[in-house]
PDB file of C-alpha atoms and ligand atoms in Angstrom:
ATOM      1  CA  UNK C   1       0.000   0.000   0.000  1.00 50.00           C
ATOM      2  CA  UNK C   2       1.253   3.483  -0.852  1.00 63.00           C
ATOM      3  CA  UNK C   3       2.267   5.573   2.107  1.00 87.00           C
ATOM      4  CA  UNK C   4       0.965   9.096   1.678  1.00 95.00           C
ATOM      5  CA  UNK C   5       0.105  12.087   3.829  1.00 97.00           C
ATOM      6  CA  UNK C   6       2.055  14.736   5.686  1.00 98.00           C
ATOM      7  CA  UNK C   7       5.686  13.926   6.459  1.00 98.00           C
ATOM      8  CA  UNK C   8       6.666  17.036   8.429  1.00 98.00           C
ATOM      9  CA  UNK C   9       6.050  20.754   8.884  1.00 98.00           C
ATOM     10  CA  UNK C  10       9.001  23.150   9.228  1.00 98.00           C
ATOM     11  CA  UNK C  11       8.569  26.573  10.813  1.00 98.00           C
ATOM     12  CA  UNK C  12      10.628  29.559  11.922  1.00 98.00           C
ATOM     13  CA  UNK C  13      11.138  30.365  15.575  1.00 98.00           C
ATOM     14  CA  UNK C  14      13.000  33.105  17.433  1.00 97.00           C
ATOM     15  CA  UNK C  15      14.802  32.114  20.602  1.00 96.00           C
ATOM     16  CA  UNK C  16      15.988  28.482  20.520  1.00 97.00           C
ATOM     17  CA  UNK C  17      15.675  27.765  24.232  1.00 97.00           C
ATOM     18  CA  UNK C  18      12.129  29.155  24.418  1.00 97.00           C
ATOM     19  CA  UNK C  19      11.124  27.015  21.427  1.00 98.00           C
ATOM     20  CA  UNK C  20      12.616  23.884  22.988  1.00 98.00           C
ATOM     21  CA  UNK C  21      10.881  24.581  26.270  1.00 97.00           C
ATOM     22  CA  UNK C  22       7.450  25.136  24.737  1.00 98.00           C
ATOM     23  CA  UNK C  23       7.380  22.062  22.508  1.00 98.00           C
ATOM     24  CA  UNK C  24       8.959  19.573  24.911  1.00 98.00           C
ATOM     25  CA  UNK C  25       7.684  20.833  28.255  1.00 97.00           C
ATOM     26  CA  UNK C  26       4.335  22.519  27.526  1.00 98.00           C
ATOM     27  CA  UNK C  27       3.192  20.371  24.574  1.00 98.00           C
ATOM     28  CA  UNK C  28       5.081  17.274  25.730  1.00 98.00           C
ATOM     29  CA  UNK C  29       6.526  16.309  22.332  1.00 98.00           C
ATOM     30  CA  UNK C  30       9.758  14.387  22.071  1.00 98.00           C
ATOM     31  CA  UNK C  31      12.838  16.172  20.745  1.00 98.00           C
ATOM     32  CA  UNK C  32      13.827  13.485  18.239  1.00 98.00           C
ATOM     33  CA  UNK C  33      16.753  15.292  16.635  1.00 98.00           C
ATOM     34  CA  UNK C  34      18.985  18.194  17.512  1.00 98.00           C
ATOM     35  CA  UNK C  35      21.006  19.248  14.511  1.00 98.00           C
ATOM     36  CA  UNK C  36      21.792  22.394  12.530  1.00 97.00           C
ATOM     37  CA  UNK C  37      20.198  23.881   9.461  1.00 95.00           C
ATOM     38  CA  UNK C  38      22.182  22.084   6.732  1.00 93.00           C
ATOM     39  CA  UNK C  39      21.993  25.223   4.558  1.00 90.00           C
ATOM     40  CA  UNK C  40      22.802  27.614   7.458  1.00 92.00           C
ATOM     41  CA  UNK C  41      24.827  25.745  10.105  1.00 94.00           C
ATOM     42  CA  UNK C  42      24.919  28.793  12.395  1.00 94.00           C
ATOM     43  CA  UNK C  43      21.337  27.954  13.389  1.00 95.00           C
ATOM     44  CA  UNK C  44      19.853  24.926  15.084  1.00 97.00           C
ATOM     45  CA  UNK C  45      17.347  22.644  13.457  1.00 98.00           C
ATOM     46  CA  UNK C  46      15.068  21.021  16.057  1.00 98.00           C
ATOM     47  CA  UNK C  47      12.782  18.099  15.209  1.00 98.00           C
ATOM     48  CA  UNK C  48       9.879  17.263  17.518  1.00 98.00           C
ATOM     49  CA  UNK C  49       7.611  14.246  17.166  1.00 98.00           C
ATOM     50  CA  UNK C  50       6.419  10.991  18.657  1.00 97.00           C
ATOM     51  CA  UNK C  51       8.780   8.462  20.212  1.00 96.00           C
ATOM     52  CA  UNK C  52      10.354   7.525  16.877  1.00 96.00           C
ATOM     53  CA  UNK C  53       9.749  10.739  14.939  1.00 96.00           C
ATOM     54  CA  UNK C  54       7.287   8.929  12.675  1.00 96.00           C
ATOM     55  CA  UNK C  55       6.138  10.651   9.479  1.00 97.00           C
ATOM     56  CA  UNK C  56       2.959  12.578  10.249  1.00 97.00           C
ATOM     57  CA  UNK C  57       4.140  13.582  13.724  1.00 98.00           C
ATOM     58  CA  UNK C  58       7.204  15.706  12.937  1.00 98.00           C
ATOM     59  CA  UNK C  59       7.246  19.455  13.523  1.00 98.00           C
ATOM     60  CA  UNK C  60      10.634  21.071  12.959  1.00 98.00           C
ATOM     61  CA  UNK C  61      12.023  24.543  13.585  1.00 98.00           C
ATOM     62  CA  UNK C  62      14.792  26.812  12.449  1.00 97.00           C
ATOM     63  CA  UNK C  63      15.278  29.074  15.472  1.00 97.00           C
ATOM     64  CA  UNK C  64      16.696  32.345  14.161  1.00 95.00           C
ATOM     65  CA  UNK C  65      17.109  34.644  17.148  1.00 93.00           C
ATOM     66  CA  UNK C  66      16.808  37.854  15.125  1.00 93.00           C
ATOM     67  CA  UNK C  67      14.059  36.798  12.727  1.00 95.00           C
ATOM     68  CA  UNK C  68      11.428  39.487  12.197  1.00 97.00           C
ATOM     69  CA  UNK C  69       7.854  38.395  12.885  1.00 97.00           C
ATOM     70  CA  UNK C  70       6.018  36.875   9.941  1.00 98.00           C
ATOM     71  CA  UNK C  71       2.821  38.376   8.601  1.00 97.00           C
ATOM     72  CA  UNK C  72      -0.206  36.191   7.988  1.00 96.00           C
ATOM     73  CA  UNK C  73      -1.625  36.250   4.479  1.00 97.00           C
ATOM     74  CA  UNK C  74      -2.270  34.253   1.360  1.00 98.00           C
ATOM     75  CA  UNK C  75       0.132  31.600   0.115  1.00 98.00           C
ATOM     76  CA  UNK C  76       1.150  29.984   3.370  1.00 98.00           C
ATOM     77  CA  UNK C  77       0.497  27.144   5.737  1.00 98.00           C
ATOM     78  CA  UNK C  78      -1.334  29.083   8.405  1.00 97.00           C
ATOM     79  CA  UNK C  79      -2.482  26.476  10.884  1.00 98.00           C
ATOM     80  CA  UNK C  80      -0.840  23.311  12.219  1.00 98.00           C
ATOM     81  CA  UNK C  81      -3.247  21.016  14.056  1.00 98.00           C
ATOM     82  CA  UNK C  82      -2.400  18.169  16.437  1.00 98.00           C
ATOM     83  CA  UNK C  83      -4.656  15.277  17.456  1.00 98.00           C
ATOM     84  CA  UNK C  84      -5.401  14.224  21.026  1.00 98.00           C
ATOM     85  CA  UNK C  85      -7.971  11.877  22.624  1.00 98.00           C
ATOM     86  CA  UNK C  86     -11.425  13.466  22.775  1.00 96.00           C
ATOM     87  CA  UNK C  87     -11.415  13.615  26.585  1.00 96.00           C
ATOM     88  CA  UNK C  88      -8.163  15.620  26.672  1.00 98.00           C
ATOM     89  CA  UNK C  89      -9.515  18.903  25.306  1.00 97.00           C
ATOM     90  CA  UNK C  90     -10.322  20.221  28.801  1.00 97.00           C
ATOM     91  CA  UNK C  91      -6.821  19.426  30.028  1.00 98.00           C
ATOM     92  CA  UNK C  92      -5.304  21.355  27.111  1.00 98.00           C
ATOM     93  CA  UNK C  93      -7.719  24.284  27.430  1.00 98.00           C
ATOM     94  CA  UNK C  94      -6.433  24.824  30.966  1.00 98.00           C
ATOM     95  CA  UNK C  95      -2.797  24.143  30.147  1.00 98.00           C
ATOM     96  CA  UNK C  96      -2.782  26.474  27.146  1.00 98.00           C
ATOM     97  CA  UNK C  97      -4.837  29.296  28.667  1.00 97.00           C
ATOM     98  CA  UNK C  98      -1.746  31.534  28.659  1.00 97.00           C
ATOM     99  CA  UNK C  99      -1.281  30.864  24.937  1.00 98.00           C
ATOM    100  CA  UNK C 100      -4.665  32.229  23.887  1.00 97.00           C
ATOM    101  CA  UNK C 101      -6.529  28.900  23.831  1.00 98.00           C
ATOM    102  CA  UNK C 102      -9.976  29.212  22.251  1.00 98.00           C
ATOM    103  CA  UNK C 103     -12.496  26.446  21.687  1.00 97.00           C
ATOM    104  CA  UNK C 104     -14.414  25.936  18.465  1.00 97.00           C
ATOM    105  CA  UNK C 105     -15.843  23.176  16.297  1.00 97.00           C
ATOM    106  CA  UNK C 106     -14.718  22.365  12.756  1.00 96.00           C
ATOM    107  CA  UNK C 107     -16.136  19.584  10.592  1.00 97.00           C
ATOM    108  CA  UNK C 108     -17.972  18.424  13.720  1.00 96.00           C
ATOM    109  CA  UNK C 109     -14.792  17.977  15.769  1.00 96.00           C
ATOM    110  CA  UNK C 110     -13.916  19.781  19.007  1.00 96.00           C
ATOM    111  CA  UNK C 111     -10.984  22.093  18.464  1.00 98.00           C
ATOM    112  CA  UNK C 112      -8.732  24.292  20.577  1.00 98.00           C
ATOM    113  CA  UNK C 113      -6.762  27.038  18.816  1.00 98.00           C
ATOM    114  CA  UNK C 114      -3.719  28.673  20.387  1.00 98.00           C
ATOM    115  CA  UNK C 115      -0.342  30.208  19.535  1.00 98.00           C
ATOM    116  CA  UNK C 116       3.205  29.285  20.393  1.00 98.00           C
ATOM    117  CA  UNK C 117       5.556  31.879  21.980  1.00 98.00           C
ATOM    118  CA  UNK C 118       6.518  33.161  18.491  1.00 98.00           C
ATOM    119  CA  UNK C 119       2.905  33.603  17.433  1.00 98.00           C
ATOM    120  CA  UNK C 120       2.697  30.453  15.300  1.00 98.00           C
ATOM    121  CA  UNK C 121      -0.931  29.372  14.863  1.00 98.00           C
ATOM    122  CA  UNK C 122      -1.532  25.931  16.332  1.00 98.00           C
ATOM    123  CA  UNK C 123      -4.587  23.899  17.264  1.00 98.00           C
ATOM    124  CA  UNK C 124      -5.534  20.618  18.883  1.00 98.00           C
ATOM    125  CA  UNK C 125      -8.464  18.470  17.771  1.00 98.00           C
ATOM    126  CA  UNK C 126     -10.022  15.893  20.112  1.00 97.00           C
ATOM    127  CA  UNK C 127     -10.807  12.551  18.464  1.00 97.00           C
ATOM    128  CA  UNK C 128     -12.737   9.559  19.781  1.00 96.00           C
ATOM    129  CA  UNK C 129     -11.128   6.124  19.853  1.00 95.00           C
ATOM    130  CA  UNK C 130      -7.438   7.082  19.819  1.00 96.00           C
ATOM    131  CA  UNK C 131      -6.739   6.736  23.561  1.00 94.00           C
ATOM    132  CA  UNK C 132      -4.984   3.404  23.029  1.00 94.00           C
ATOM    133  CA  UNK C 133      -2.582   4.718  20.372  1.00 95.00           C
ATOM    134  CA  UNK C 134       1.032   4.825  21.588  1.00 93.00           C
ATOM    135  CA  UNK C 135       2.103   8.172  22.982  1.00 94.00           C
ATOM    136  CA  UNK C 136       5.260   9.965  24.074  1.00 97.00           C
ATOM    137  CA  UNK C 137       4.580  11.018  27.636  1.00 97.00           C
ATOM    138  CA  UNK C 138       6.174  13.318  30.206  1.00 96.00           C
ATOM    139  CA  UNK C 139       5.602  13.867  33.913  1.00 95.00           C
ATOM    140  CA  UNK C 140       2.689  16.244  33.299  1.00 95.00           C
ATOM    141  CA  UNK C 141       1.492  15.165  29.858  1.00 98.00           C
ATOM    142  CA  UNK C 142       0.369  11.578  30.485  1.00 97.00           C
ATOM    143  CA  UNK C 143      -0.945   9.044  27.960  1.00 96.00           C
ATOM    144  CA  UNK C 144      -4.602  10.015  28.376  1.00 97.00           C
ATOM    145  CA  UNK C 145      -3.807  13.575  27.214  1.00 98.00           C
ATOM    146  CA  UNK C 146      -0.695  13.281  25.035  1.00 98.00           C
ATOM    147  CA  UNK C 147      -0.527  14.506  21.445  1.00 98.00           C
ATOM    148  CA  UNK C 148      -0.764  11.774  18.782  1.00 98.00           C
ATOM    149  CA  UNK C 149       0.852  13.497  15.823  1.00 98.00           C
ATOM    150  CA  UNK C 150      -0.778  15.813  13.300  1.00 98.00           C
ATOM    151  CA  UNK C 151      -4.504  15.956  12.727  1.00 98.00           C
ATOM    152  CA  UNK C 152      -4.168  18.308   9.757  1.00 98.00           C
ATOM    153  CA  UNK C 153      -2.617  21.407   8.330  1.00 98.00           C
ATOM    154  CA  UNK C 154      -4.497  24.411   6.975  1.00 98.00           C
ATOM    155  CA  UNK C 155      -3.251  26.321   3.929  1.00 98.00           C
ATOM    156  CA  UNK C 156      -4.544  29.801   3.153  1.00 98.00           C
ATOM    157  CA  UNK C 157      -4.569  30.468  -0.582  1.00 98.00           C
ATOM    158  CA  UNK C 158      -5.919  33.004  -3.049  1.00 95.00           C
ATOM    159  CA  UNK C 159      -7.247  30.119  -5.125  1.00 94.00           C
ATOM    160  CA  UNK C 160      -7.375  26.469  -4.107  1.00 96.00           C
ATOM    161  CA  UNK C 161      -8.146  24.485  -7.265  1.00 96.00           C
ATOM    162  CA  UNK C 162      -4.635  24.006  -8.664  1.00 97.00           C
ATOM    163  CA  UNK C 163      -3.266  23.078  -5.234  1.00 98.00           C
ATOM    164  CA  UNK C 164      -6.142  20.668  -4.672  1.00 98.00           C
ATOM    165  CA  UNK C 165      -5.394  19.012  -8.015  1.00 98.00           C
ATOM    166  CA  UNK C 166      -1.820  18.336  -6.911  1.00 98.00           C
ATOM    167  CA  UNK C 167      -2.969  16.909  -3.576  1.00 98.00           C
ATOM    168  CA  UNK C 168      -5.240  14.532  -5.474  1.00 98.00           C
ATOM    169  CA  UNK C 169      -3.097  13.614  -8.489  1.00 97.00           C
ATOM    170  CA  UNK C 170       0.328  13.459  -6.875  1.00 98.00           C
ATOM    171  CA  UNK C 171      -0.014  12.955  -3.115  1.00 97.00           C
ATOM    172  CA  UNK C 172      -2.942  10.517  -2.900  1.00 96.00           C
ATOM    173  CA  UNK C 173      -5.508  12.824  -1.232  1.00 98.00           C
ATOM    174  CA  UNK C 174      -9.217  13.061  -2.060  1.00 98.00           C
ATOM    175  CA  UNK C 175     -11.633  15.897  -1.458  1.00 98.00           C
ATOM    176  CA  UNK C 176     -13.794  14.771   1.472  1.00 97.00           C
ATOM    177  CA  UNK C 177     -15.765  17.825   2.560  1.00 97.00           C
ATOM    178  CA  UNK C 178     -16.421  21.549   2.513  1.00 97.00           C
ATOM    179  CA  UNK C 179     -17.254  23.910   5.355  1.00 97.00           C
ATOM    180  CA  UNK C 180     -17.508  27.625   4.687  1.00 96.00           C
ATOM    181  CA  UNK C 181     -14.426  28.659   2.698  1.00 96.00           C
ATOM    182  CA  UNK C 182     -12.481  25.486   3.629  1.00 97.00           C
ATOM    183  CA  UNK C 183     -12.148  22.437   1.391  1.00 98.00           C
ATOM    184  CA  UNK C 184     -10.892  19.346   3.190  1.00 98.00           C
ATOM    185  CA  UNK C 185      -8.651  16.763   1.514  1.00 98.00           C
ATOM    186  CA  UNK C 186      -7.732  13.467   3.143  1.00 98.00           C
ATOM    187  CA  UNK C 187      -5.721  10.333   2.488  1.00 97.00           C
ATOM    188  CA  UNK C 188      -8.056   7.448   3.231  1.00 92.00           C
ATOM    189  CA  UNK C 189      -6.982   5.364   6.199  1.00 87.00           C
ATOM    190  CA  UNK C 190      -3.967   7.535   7.003  1.00 84.00           C
ATOM    191  CA  UNK C 191      -3.433   9.035  10.398  1.00 86.00           C
ATOM    192  CA  UNK C 192      -1.682  10.845  11.821  1.00 94.00           C
ATOM    193  CA  UNK C 193      -1.066  13.429   9.136  1.00 95.00           C
ATOM    194  CA  UNK C 194      -3.777  12.459   6.667  1.00 96.00           C
ATOM    195  CA  UNK C 195      -5.678  15.746   6.288  1.00 98.00           C
ATOM    196  CA  UNK C 196      -4.985  19.014   4.451  1.00 98.00           C
ATOM    197  CA  UNK C 197      -7.501  21.867   4.577  1.00 98.00           C
ATOM    198  CA  UNK C 198      -7.380  24.518   1.868  1.00 98.00           C
ATOM    199  CA  UNK C 199      -8.904  27.862   2.818  1.00 98.00           C
ATOM    200  CA  UNK C 200      -9.749  30.191  -0.046  1.00 97.00           C
ATOM    201  CA  UNK C 201      -9.308  33.897   0.603  1.00 95.00           C
ATOM    202  CA  UNK C 202     -10.036  36.388  -2.123  1.00 87.00           C
ATOM    203  CA  UNK C 203      -7.626  39.256  -2.617  1.00 88.00           C
ATOM    204  CA  UNK C 204      -5.617  38.756   0.604  1.00 91.00           C
ATOM    205  CA  UNK C 205      -2.113  40.189   0.770  1.00 95.00           C
ATOM    206  CA  UNK C 206       0.672  37.656   0.359  1.00 96.00           C
ATOM    207  CA  UNK C 207       2.015  36.225   3.595  1.00 97.00           C
ATOM    208  CA  UNK C 208       5.483  37.372   4.666  1.00 97.00           C
ATOM    209  CA  UNK C 209       7.794  34.690   5.974  1.00 97.00           C
ATOM    210  CA  UNK C 210       9.230  35.280   9.440  1.00 98.00           C
ATOM    211  CA  UNK C 211       9.201  34.215  13.057  1.00 98.00           C
ATOM    212  CA  UNK C 212       6.014  32.275  13.786  1.00 98.00           C
ATOM    213  CA  UNK C 213       5.409  31.321  10.164  1.00 98.00           C
ATOM    214  CA  UNK C 214       5.749  27.996   8.441  1.00 98.00           C
ATOM    215  CA  UNK C 215       8.667  27.657   6.056  1.00 98.00           C
ATOM    216  CA  UNK C 216       7.473  24.575   4.184  1.00 98.00           C
ATOM    217  CA  UNK C 217       5.223  21.529   4.223  1.00 98.00           C
ATOM    218  CA  UNK C 218       6.630  18.088   3.427  1.00 98.00           C
ATOM    219  CA  UNK C 219       4.635  15.183   2.026  1.00 98.00           C
ATOM    220  CA  UNK C 220       5.560  11.529   2.397  1.00 98.00           C
ATOM    221  CA  UNK C 221       7.067   9.246  -0.205  1.00 97.00           C
ATOM    222  CA  UNK C 222       7.763   5.677   0.878  1.00 96.00           C
ATOM    223  CA  UNK C 223      11.189   5.590  -0.787  1.00 97.00           C
ATOM    224  CA  UNK C 224      13.269   7.118  -3.592  1.00 98.00           C
ATOM    225  CA  UNK C 225      11.305   5.369  -6.330  1.00 98.00           C
ATOM    226  CA  UNK C 226       7.989   6.696  -4.995  1.00 97.00           C
ATOM    227  CA  UNK C 227       9.506  10.170  -4.711  1.00 98.00           C
ATOM    228  CA  UNK C 228      10.795  10.098  -8.295  1.00 98.00           C
ATOM    229  CA  UNK C 229       7.391   8.998  -9.540  1.00 98.00           C
ATOM    230  CA  UNK C 230       5.856  12.067  -7.836  1.00 98.00           C
ATOM    231  CA  UNK C 231       8.543  14.274  -9.397  1.00 98.00           C
ATOM    232  CA  UNK C 232       7.700  12.830 -12.814  1.00 98.00           C
ATOM    233  CA  UNK C 233       3.971  13.440 -12.335  1.00 98.00           C
ATOM    234  CA  UNK C 234       4.527  17.021 -11.222  1.00 98.00           C
ATOM    235  CA  UNK C 235       6.565  17.687 -14.357  1.00 98.00           C
ATOM    236  CA  UNK C 236       4.448  15.901 -16.933  1.00 97.00           C
ATOM    237  CA  UNK C 237       0.939  16.596 -15.598  1.00 96.00           C
ATOM    238  CA  UNK C 238       1.357  19.902 -13.763  1.00 96.00           C
ATOM    239  CA  UNK C 239       4.299  21.574 -15.483  1.00 97.00           C
ATOM    240  CA  UNK C 240       6.142  21.932 -12.164  1.00 98.00           C
ATOM    241  CA  UNK C 241       9.846  21.307 -11.737  1.00 97.00           C
ATOM    242  CA  UNK C 242      11.350  20.259  -8.432  1.00 98.00           C
ATOM    243  CA  UNK C 243      14.863  20.782  -7.136  1.00 98.00           C
ATOM    244  CA  UNK C 244      17.442  18.022  -7.375  1.00 97.00           C
ATOM    245  CA  UNK C 245      17.135  15.466  -4.579  1.00 98.00           C
ATOM    246  CA  UNK C 246      18.897  16.586  -1.380  1.00 96.00           C
ATOM    247  CA  UNK C 247      20.093  14.263   1.350  1.00 96.00           C
ATOM    248  CA  UNK C 248      18.737  15.466   4.708  1.00 96.00           C
ATOM    249  CA  UNK C 249      20.319  12.460   6.497  1.00 96.00           C
ATOM    250  CA  UNK C 250      16.967  11.354   8.030  1.00 97.00           C
ATOM    251  CA  UNK C 251      15.080  11.494   4.715  1.00 97.00           C
ATOM    252  CA  UNK C 252      15.799  12.474   1.120  1.00 98.00           C
ATOM    253  CA  UNK C 253      13.967  15.451  -0.313  1.00 98.00           C
ATOM    254  CA  UNK C 254      12.967  17.479  -3.314  1.00 98.00           C
ATOM    255  CA  UNK C 255      11.289  20.887  -3.141  1.00 98.00           C
ATOM    256  CA  UNK C 256       8.956  22.911  -5.322  1.00 98.00           C
ATOM    257  CA  UNK C 257       6.706  25.964  -5.085  1.00 98.00           C
ATOM    258  CA  UNK C 258       3.081  24.877  -5.562  1.00 98.00           C
ATOM    259  CA  UNK C 259       0.666  27.064  -7.575  1.00 97.00           C
ATOM    260  CA  UNK C 260      -0.727  28.726  -4.422  1.00 96.00           C
ATOM    261  CA  UNK C 261       2.851  29.764  -3.534  1.00 97.00           C
ATOM    262  CA  UNK C 262       3.450  27.467  -0.541  1.00 98.00           C
ATOM    263  CA  UNK C 263       6.843  25.741  -0.528  1.00 98.00           C
ATOM    264  CA  UNK C 264       6.225  21.992  -0.750  1.00 98.00           C
ATOM    265  CA  UNK C 265       8.768  19.255  -0.097  1.00 98.00           C
ATOM    266  CA  UNK C 266       8.574  15.540  -0.792  1.00 98.00           C
ATOM    267  CA  UNK C 267      10.471  13.546   1.849  1.00 98.00           C
ATOM    268  CA  UNK C 268      11.132   9.817   1.966  1.00 98.00           C
ATOM    269  CA  UNK C 269      10.004   7.772   4.971  1.00 97.00           C
ATOM    270  CA  UNK C 270      13.480   6.224   4.971  1.00 96.00           C
ATOM    271  CA  UNK C 271      15.932   6.056   6.678  1.00 97.00           C
ATOM    272  CA  UNK C 272      14.386   7.835   9.724  1.00 96.00           C
ATOM    273  CA  UNK C 273      15.854   9.341  12.879  1.00 96.00           C
ATOM    274  CA  UNK C 274      17.549   6.278  14.366  1.00 96.00           C
ATOM    275  CA  UNK C 275      20.128   6.309  11.567  1.00 95.00           C
ATOM    276  CA  UNK C 276      22.757   8.205  13.601  1.00 95.00           C
ATOM    277  CA  UNK C 277      21.835   7.671  17.273  1.00 95.00           C
ATOM    278  CA  UNK C 278      20.047   4.907  19.222  1.00 95.00           C
ATOM    279  CA  UNK C 279      16.229   5.064  19.255  1.00 95.00           C
ATOM    280  CA  UNK C 280      16.158   5.428  23.043  1.00 95.00           C
ATOM    281  CA  UNK C 281      18.512   8.408  22.948  1.00 96.00           C
ATOM    282  CA  UNK C 282      17.046  10.435  20.073  1.00 97.00           C
ATOM    283  CA  UNK C 283      17.660  14.158  20.427  1.00 96.00           C
ATOM    284  CA  UNK C 284      20.329  13.693  23.078  1.00 94.00           C
ATOM    285  CA  UNK C 285      23.431  14.874  21.237  1.00 95.00           C
ATOM    286  CA  UNK C 286      24.032  17.546  18.610  1.00 97.00           C
ATOM    287  CA  UNK C 287      24.153  15.606  15.341  1.00 97.00           C
ATOM    288  CA  UNK C 288      25.894  17.027  12.290  1.00 97.00           C
ATOM    289  CA  UNK C 289      25.863  15.834   8.695  1.00 96.00           C
ATOM    290  CA  UNK C 290      29.159  14.314   7.546  1.00 96.00           C
ATOM    291  CA  UNK C 291      30.061  17.381   5.468  1.00 96.00           C
ATOM    292  CA  UNK C 292      29.947  19.589   8.590  1.00 97.00           C
ATOM    293  CA  UNK C 293      31.519  17.182  11.097  1.00 97.00           C
ATOM    294  CA  UNK C 294      34.986  18.652  10.462  1.00 96.00           C
ATOM    295  CA  UNK C 295      33.691  22.044  11.646  1.00 97.00           C
ATOM    296  CA  UNK C 296      32.003  20.745  14.803  1.00 97.00           C
ATOM    297  CA  UNK C 297      34.043  22.842  17.210  1.00 97.00           C
ATOM    298  CA  UNK C 298      33.308  26.164  15.494  1.00 96.00           C
ATOM    299  CA  UNK C 299      29.652  25.242  14.981  1.00 97.00           C
ATOM    300  CA  UNK C 300      29.114  24.284  18.630  1.00 96.00           C
ATOM    301  CA  UNK C 301      30.826  27.446  19.812  1.00 95.00           C
ATOM    302  CA  UNK C 302      28.586  29.646  17.650  1.00 94.00           C
ATOM    303  CA  UNK C 303      25.211  28.060  18.482  1.00 95.00           C
ATOM    304  CA  UNK C 304      23.104  29.736  21.182  1.00 92.00           C
ATOM    305  CA  UNK C 305      23.056  28.204  24.659  1.00 88.00           C
ATOM    306  CA  UNK C 306      20.103  25.953  25.434  1.00 91.00           C
ATOM    307  CA  UNK C 307      20.388  25.665  29.208  1.00 80.00           C
TER     308      UNK C 307
HETATM  309 ZN1   ZN N   1      11.606  19.849   5.356  1.00 67.75          ZN
END
């Protein structure tokens, strides 16, 4: 069976320590990898996720201390939504009160919207029947309340049709519903990370990338062959060219700008985060790609302190 859906979401943060604290301590996610931005090794790259950093659970950040705040608008991933057991919404409403938590309902599901310390728009959706799914837990975020990966992401676009076509033709999604100005696409039988909502806004200003905004959205490909088949389809059926494949150590990726202007990535499920440190010690040490290992001393000295 094809493995489709969201692989990861990558966003921009300000202060590294504050980001680490919010996602591991407040939200209770696991730091599954601590590395640097391969294209800008003066900055960290943090990966948060479930115990293994499974596709569909991974939220990553480039913390750039001096990044200017982003501006919400058209052509961006504007909302990143986690899934929790239905009974946990009350726990999170209390826990996230200081982060602007507000309850609502979308597509019949109970939802809690809030913002991270950099203003990034996040939400939690409560779902029935997922209590028994494995969870990464901490002292105050126990299994009954813990996050189980992504519920969905929400893209805000001037027009949604061309983006929706790519979700359907290339990434295995199907349109499953509409509510107001939102069209929901889902990969049947895939969770976490099986839903993308496209919100149409007419005449909105373009979003400006910055602190609190999402840099790109990555979709899953099982392996290199599946990725190359997606690349071929994008070229022949949508006239879109991707970058060359880049080795991100934990997955292999291509990138392209979709018609609604969001930066999309395709990332392989393989090899995963246990490729360079033991599964029970993920996120423990600063990991560097081989081409930067020779500069470890300078890199470590330049990175901001985390403790
Ligand atoms: Zn990425």
